């Protein structure tokens, strides 16, 4: 006869009860992050602007309510632009936005690619 006692030794882990409110609290404490594909799109624009000599540095902040990719001309200055992901706004105005140094929202939307289009250079007419 085997006595397992009152402990969870040798028992199946699926039989352990976890209160739902504790699990939700653990999940809610995780910071908001950029997904791999989102970061790829952002770094593609960043690389283009670095090659053009317009940007030189960046910083990524993962906060509780949003993720921010800040772009700098010089490290000691305020960011020129901030690419912000705010999941709380996903159903309303869109989770993604580009904010200028002055605090003005240049573009906001549901798809990151369309929001990043604000950095596309306009075509110039070349005369012959």
mmCIF file with all atom_site columns, C-alpha atoms in Angstrom:
data_model
loop_
_atom_site.group_PDB
_atom_site.id
_atom_site.type_symbol
_atom_site.label_atom_id
_atom_site.label_alt_id
_atom_site.label_comp_id
_atom_site.label_asym_id
_atom_site.label_entity_id
_atom_site.label_seq_id
_atom_site.pdbx_PDB_ins_code
_atom_site.Cartn_x
_atom_site.Cartn_y
_atom_site.Cartn_z
_atom_site.occupancy
_atom_site.B_iso_or_equiv
_atom_site.pdbx_formal_charge
_atom_site.auth_seq_id
_atom_site.auth_comp_id
_atom_site.auth_asym_id
_atom_site.auth_atom_id
_atom_site.pdbx_PDB_model_num
ATOM 1   C CA . UNK A 1 1   ? 0.000   0.000  0.000   1.00 0.00 ? 1   UNK A CA 1
ATOM 2   C CA . UNK A 1 2   ? 1.377   3.394  -0.998  1.00 0.00 ? 2   UNK A CA 1
ATOM 3   C CA . UNK A 1 3   ? 0.594   6.480  1.040   1.00 0.00 ? 3   UNK A CA 1
ATOM 4   C CA . UNK A 1 4   ? 1.051   9.757  -0.802  1.00 0.00 ? 4   UNK A CA 1
ATOM 5   C CA . UNK A 1 5   ? 0.064   11.836 2.205   1.00 0.00 ? 5   UNK A CA 1
ATOM 6   C CA . UNK A 1 6   ? -1.498  15.235 1.828   1.00 0.00 ? 6   UNK A CA 1
ATOM 7   C CA . UNK A 1 7   ? 1.312   16.697 -0.305  1.00 0.00 ? 7   UNK A CA 1
ATOM 8   C CA . UNK A 1 8   ? 1.422   16.830 -4.094  1.00 0.00 ? 8   UNK A CA 1
ATOM 9   C CA . UNK A 1 9   ? 4.329   14.384 -4.333  1.00 0.00 ? 9   UNK A CA 1
ATOM 10  C CA . UNK A 1 10  ? 3.860   11.917 -7.144  1.00 0.00 ? 10  UNK A CA 1
ATOM 11  C CA . UNK A 1 11  ? 0.526   13.396 -8.180  1.00 0.00 ? 11  UNK A CA 1
ATOM 12  C CA . UNK A 1 12  ? -0.329  14.614 -11.640 1.00 0.00 ? 12  UNK A CA 1
ATOM 13  C CA . UNK A 1 13  ? 0.382   18.351 -12.050 1.00 0.00 ? 13  UNK A CA 1
ATOM 14  C CA . UNK A 1 14  ? -2.867  18.838 -13.935 1.00 0.00 ? 14  UNK A CA 1
ATOM 15  C CA . UNK A 1 15  ? -4.777  18.200 -10.711 1.00 0.00 ? 15  UNK A CA 1
ATOM 16  C CA . UNK A 1 16  ? -3.372  21.326 -9.026  1.00 0.00 ? 16  UNK A CA 1
ATOM 17  C CA . UNK A 1 17  ? -5.900  24.138 -8.828  1.00 0.00 ? 17  UNK A CA 1
ATOM 18  C CA . UNK A 1 18  ? -4.755  27.672 -9.529  1.00 0.00 ? 18  UNK A CA 1
ATOM 19  C CA . UNK A 1 19  ? -7.138  30.544 -8.770  1.00 0.00 ? 19  UNK A CA 1
ATOM 20  C CA . UNK A 1 20  ? -8.039  32.329 -12.015 1.00 0.00 ? 20  UNK A CA 1
ATOM 21  C CA . UNK A 1 21  ? -7.571  35.833 -10.588 1.00 0.00 ? 21  UNK A CA 1
ATOM 22  C CA . UNK A 1 22  ? -3.944  35.016 -9.693  1.00 0.00 ? 22  UNK A CA 1
ATOM 23  C CA . UNK A 1 23  ? -3.210  33.740 -13.192 1.00 0.00 ? 23  UNK A CA 1
ATOM 24  C CA . UNK A 1 24  ? -4.733  36.841 -14.781 1.00 0.00 ? 24  UNK A CA 1
ATOM 25  C CA . UNK A 1 25  ? -2.684  39.075 -12.480 1.00 0.00 ? 25  UNK A CA 1
ATOM 26  C CA . UNK A 1 26  ? 0.529   37.282 -13.533 1.00 0.00 ? 26  UNK A CA 1
ATOM 27  C CA . UNK A 1 27  ? -0.378  37.694 -17.208 1.00 0.00 ? 27  UNK A CA 1
ATOM 28  C CA . UNK A 1 28  ? -1.297  41.367 -16.806 1.00 0.00 ? 28  UNK A CA 1
ATOM 29  C CA . UNK A 1 29  ? 2.050   42.201 -15.205 1.00 0.00 ? 29  UNK A CA 1
ATOM 30  C CA . UNK A 1 30  ? 3.939   41.273 -18.368 1.00 0.00 ? 30  UNK A CA 1
ATOM 31  C CA . UNK A 1 31  ? 5.088   44.288 -20.381 1.00 0.00 ? 31  UNK A CA 1
ATOM 32  C CA . UNK A 1 32  ? 3.828   45.011 -23.896 1.00 0.00 ? 32  UNK A CA 1
ATOM 33  C CA . UNK A 1 33  ? 6.416   44.031 -26.510 1.00 0.00 ? 33  UNK A CA 1
ATOM 34  C CA . UNK A 1 34  ? 6.865   44.262 -30.245 1.00 0.00 ? 34  UNK A CA 1
ATOM 35  C CA . UNK A 1 35  ? 6.452   40.957 -32.074 1.00 0.00 ? 35  UNK A CA 1
ATOM 36  C CA . UNK A 1 36  ? 9.214   39.715 -34.346 1.00 0.00 ? 36  UNK A CA 1
ATOM 37  C CA . UNK A 1 37  ? 7.499   40.775 -37.594 1.00 0.00 ? 37  UNK A CA 1
ATOM 38  C CA . UNK A 1 38  ? 6.680   44.218 -36.196 1.00 0.00 ? 38  UNK A CA 1
ATOM 39  C CA . UNK A 1 39  ? 10.284  44.716 -35.138 1.00 0.00 ? 39  UNK A CA 1
ATOM 40  C CA . UNK A 1 40  ? 11.465  43.594 -38.590 1.00 0.00 ? 40  UNK A CA 1
ATOM 41  C CA . UNK A 1 41  ? 9.307   46.271 -40.252 1.00 0.00 ? 41  UNK A CA 1
ATOM 42  C CA . UNK A 1 42  ? 10.525  48.958 -37.855 1.00 0.00 ? 42  UNK A CA 1
ATOM 43  C CA . UNK A 1 43  ? 14.199  48.018 -38.239 1.00 0.00 ? 43  UNK A CA 1
ATOM 44  C CA . UNK A 1 44  ? 13.866  48.025 -42.030 1.00 0.00 ? 44  UNK A CA 1
ATOM 45  C CA . UNK A 1 45  ? 12.747  51.684 -41.929 1.00 0.00 ? 45  UNK A CA 1
ATOM 46  C CA . UNK A 1 46  ? 15.411  52.425 -39.322 1.00 0.00 ? 46  UNK A CA 1
ATOM 47  C CA . UNK A 1 47  ? 18.157  50.938 -41.503 1.00 0.00 ? 47  UNK A CA 1
ATOM 48  C CA . UNK A 1 48  ? 17.019  52.984 -44.494 1.00 0.00 ? 48  UNK A CA 1
ATOM 49  C CA . UNK A 1 49  ? 17.072  56.213 -42.486 1.00 0.00 ? 49  UNK A CA 1
ATOM 50  C CA . UNK A 1 50  ? 20.483  55.416 -40.955 1.00 0.00 ? 50  UNK A CA 1
ATOM 51  C CA . UNK A 1 51  ? 21.873  54.813 -44.459 1.00 0.00 ? 51  UNK A CA 1
ATOM 52  C CA . UNK A 1 52  ? 20.483  58.200 -45.486 1.00 0.00 ? 52  UNK A CA 1
ATOM 53  C CA . UNK A 1 53  ? 22.273  59.793 -42.495 1.00 0.00 ? 53  UNK A CA 1
ATOM 54  C CA . UNK A 1 54  ? 19.088  61.068 -40.838 1.00 0.00 ? 54  UNK A CA 1
ATOM 55  C CA . UNK A 1 55  ? 18.958  58.783 -37.779 1.00 0.00 ? 55  UNK A CA 1
ATOM 56  C CA . UNK A 1 56  ? 21.795  57.520 -35.628 1.00 0.00 ? 56  UNK A CA 1
ATOM 57  C CA . UNK A 1 57  ? 20.438  55.796 -32.522 1.00 0.00 ? 57  UNK A CA 1
ATOM 58  C CA . UNK A 1 58  ? 17.351  54.094 -31.128 1.00 0.00 ? 58  UNK A CA 1
ATOM 59  C CA . UNK A 1 59  ? 15.886  52.847 -27.875 1.00 0.00 ? 59  UNK A CA 1
ATOM 60  C CA . UNK A 1 60  ? 13.171  50.287 -27.149 1.00 0.00 ? 60  UNK A CA 1
ATOM 61  C CA . UNK A 1 61  ? 10.997  50.554 -24.035 1.00 0.00 ? 61  UNK A CA 1
ATOM 62  C CA . UNK A 1 62  ? 8.631   47.782 -22.967 1.00 0.00 ? 62  UNK A CA 1
ATOM 63  C CA . UNK A 1 63  ? 6.146   49.264 -20.503 1.00 0.00 ? 63  UNK A CA 1
ATOM 64  C CA . UNK A 1 64  ? 3.038   47.817 -18.874 1.00 0.00 ? 64  UNK A CA 1
ATOM 65  C CA . UNK A 1 65  ? 0.614   49.598 -21.188 1.00 0.00 ? 65  UNK A CA 1
ATOM 66  C CA . UNK A 1 66  ? 2.676   50.196 -24.340 1.00 0.00 ? 66  UNK A CA 1
ATOM 67  C CA . UNK A 1 67  ? 5.873   49.452 -26.234 1.00 0.00 ? 67  UNK A CA 1
ATOM 68  C CA . UNK A 1 68  ? 7.893   52.370 -27.622 1.00 0.00 ? 68  UNK A CA 1
ATOM 69  C CA . UNK A 1 69  ? 10.602  52.426 -30.294 1.00 0.00 ? 69  UNK A CA 1
ATOM 70  C CA . UNK A 1 70  ? 12.320  55.832 -30.045 1.00 0.00 ? 70  UNK A CA 1
ATOM 71  C CA . UNK A 1 71  ? 14.522  57.205 -32.824 1.00 0.00 ? 71  UNK A CA 1
ATOM 72  C CA . UNK A 1 72  ? 17.297  59.733 -32.161 1.00 0.00 ? 72  UNK A CA 1
ATOM 73  C CA . UNK A 1 73  ? 19.479  61.933 -34.322 1.00 0.00 ? 73  UNK A CA 1
ATOM 74  C CA . UNK A 1 74  ? 21.972  62.105 -31.448 1.00 0.00 ? 74  UNK A CA 1
ATOM 75  C CA . UNK A 1 75  ? 21.905  60.056 -28.259 1.00 0.00 ? 75  UNK A CA 1
ATOM 76  C CA . UNK A 1 76  ? 21.920  63.118 -26.015 1.00 0.00 ? 76  UNK A CA 1
ATOM 77  C CA . UNK A 1 77  ? 18.803  64.641 -27.602 1.00 0.00 ? 77  UNK A CA 1
ATOM 78  C CA . UNK A 1 78  ? 15.098  63.949 -27.254 1.00 0.00 ? 78  UNK A CA 1
ATOM 79  C CA . UNK A 1 79  ? 13.751  61.376 -29.711 1.00 0.00 ? 79  UNK A CA 1
ATOM 80  C CA . UNK A 1 80  ? 12.856  62.654 -33.186 1.00 0.00 ? 80  UNK A CA 1
ATOM 81  C CA . UNK A 1 81  ? 10.067  60.097 -33.495 1.00 0.00 ? 81  UNK A CA 1
ATOM 82  C CA . UNK A 1 82  ? 8.464   57.439 -31.374 1.00 0.00 ? 82  UNK A CA 1
ATOM 83  C CA . UNK A 1 83  ? 6.745   54.389 -32.838 1.00 0.00 ? 83  UNK A CA 1
ATOM 84  C CA . UNK A 1 84  ? 4.241   53.346 -30.191 1.00 0.00 ? 84  UNK A CA 1
ATOM 85  C CA . UNK A 1 85  ? 2.252   50.125 -29.805 1.00 0.00 ? 85  UNK A CA 1
ATOM 86  C CA . UNK A 1 86  ? -0.699  50.493 -27.419 1.00 0.00 ? 86  UNK A CA 1
ATOM 87  C CA . UNK A 1 87  ? -2.857  47.327 -27.383 1.00 0.00 ? 87  UNK A CA 1
ATOM 88  C CA . UNK A 1 88  ? -5.595  49.060 -25.368 1.00 0.00 ? 88  UNK A CA 1
ATOM 89  C CA . UNK A 1 89  ? -6.375  51.229 -28.428 1.00 0.00 ? 89  UNK A CA 1
ATOM 90  C CA . UNK A 1 90  ? -6.396  48.315 -30.902 1.00 0.00 ? 90  UNK A CA 1
ATOM 91  C CA . UNK A 1 91  ? -10.178 48.230 -31.325 1.00 0.00 ? 91  UNK A CA 1
ATOM 92  C CA . UNK A 1 92  ? -10.662 51.975 -31.417 1.00 0.00 ? 92  UNK A CA 1
ATOM 93  C CA . UNK A 1 93  ? -8.040  54.069 -33.222 1.00 0.00 ? 93  UNK A CA 1
ATOM 94  C CA . UNK A 1 94  ? -5.477  51.357 -33.841 1.00 0.00 ? 94  UNK A CA 1
ATOM 95  C CA . UNK A 1 95  ? -2.677  49.963 -31.738 1.00 0.00 ? 95  UNK A CA 1
ATOM 96  C CA . UNK A 1 96  ? 0.146   51.660 -33.667 1.00 0.00 ? 96  UNK A CA 1
ATOM 97  C CA . UNK A 1 97  ? 1.077   55.330 -33.881 1.00 0.00 ? 97  UNK A CA 1
ATOM 98  C CA . UNK A 1 98  ? 4.008   57.531 -34.869 1.00 0.00 ? 98  UNK A CA 1
ATOM 99  C CA . UNK A 1 99  ? 4.595   60.508 -32.580 1.00 0.00 ? 99  UNK A CA 1
ATOM 100 C CA . UNK A 1 100 ? 6.849   63.463 -33.449 1.00 0.00 ? 100 UNK A CA 1
ATOM 101 C CA . UNK A 1 101 ? 9.231   65.140 -30.990 1.00 0.00 ? 101 UNK A CA 1
ATOM 102 C CA . UNK A 1 102 ? 6.647   67.854 -30.368 1.00 0.00 ? 102 UNK A CA 1
ATOM 103 C CA . UNK A 1 103 ? 4.093   65.258 -29.207 1.00 0.00 ? 103 UNK A CA 1
ATOM 104 C CA . UNK A 1 104 ? 1.946   65.472 -32.336 1.00 0.00 ? 104 UNK A CA 1
ATOM 105 C CA . UNK A 1 105 ? 0.625   62.132 -33.567 1.00 0.00 ? 105 UNK A CA 1
ATOM 106 C CA . UNK A 1 106 ? 1.635   61.968 -37.228 1.00 0.00 ? 106 UNK A CA 1
ATOM 107 C CA . UNK A 1 107 ? -0.212  58.771 -38.075 1.00 0.00 ? 107 UNK A CA 1
ATOM 108 C CA . UNK A 1 108 ? -2.254  56.163 -36.227 1.00 0.00 ? 108 UNK A CA 1
ATOM 109 C CA . UNK A 1 109 ? -3.717  52.901 -37.430 1.00 0.00 ? 109 UNK A CA 1
ATOM 110 C CA . UNK A 1 110 ? -4.397  49.207 -37.059 1.00 0.00 ? 110 UNK A CA 1
ATOM 111 C CA . UNK A 1 111 ? -1.596  48.027 -39.390 1.00 0.00 ? 111 UNK A CA 1
ATOM 112 C CA . UNK A 1 112 ? 2.029   48.854 -38.671 1.00 0.00 ? 112 UNK A CA 1
ATOM 113 C CA . UNK A 1 113 ? 3.011   48.932 -42.355 1.00 0.00 ? 113 UNK A CA 1
ATOM 114 C CA . UNK A 1 114 ? 0.527   51.696 -43.123 1.00 0.00 ? 114 UNK A CA 1
ATOM 115 C CA . UNK A 1 115 ? 1.565   53.691 -40.072 1.00 0.00 ? 115 UNK A CA 1
ATOM 116 C CA . UNK A 1 116 ? 5.237   53.449 -41.022 1.00 0.00 ? 116 UNK A CA 1
ATOM 117 C CA . UNK A 1 117 ? 4.382   54.816 -44.488 1.00 0.00 ? 117 UNK A CA 1
ATOM 118 C CA . UNK A 1 118 ? 4.682   58.271 -42.916 1.00 0.00 ? 118 UNK A CA 1
ATOM 119 C CA . UNK A 1 119 ? 8.471   57.833 -43.306 1.00 0.00 ? 119 UNK A CA 1
ATOM 120 C CA . UNK A 1 120 ? 8.316   57.090 -47.034 1.00 0.00 ? 120 UNK A CA 1
ATOM 121 C CA . UNK A 1 121 ? 9.983   59.771 -49.090 1.00 0.00 ? 121 UNK A CA 1
ATOM 122 C CA . UNK A 1 122 ? 7.764   61.499 -51.667 1.00 0.00 ? 122 UNK A CA 1
ATOM 123 C CA . UNK A 1 123 ? 8.867   61.063 -55.263 1.00 0.00 ? 123 UNK A CA 1
ATOM 124 C CA . UNK A 1 124 ? 10.497  64.059 -56.925 1.00 0.00 ? 124 UNK A CA 1
ATOM 125 C CA . UNK A 1 125 ? 9.940   65.146 -60.500 1.00 0.00 ? 125 UNK A CA 1
ATOM 126 C CA . UNK A 1 126 ? 13.199  65.098 -62.394 1.00 0.00 ? 126 UNK A CA 1
ATOM 127 C CA . UNK A 1 127 ? 13.473  67.507 -65.311 1.00 0.00 ? 127 UNK A CA 1
ATOM 128 C CA . UNK A 1 128 ? 15.478  66.764 -68.416 1.00 0.00 ? 128 UNK A CA 1
#
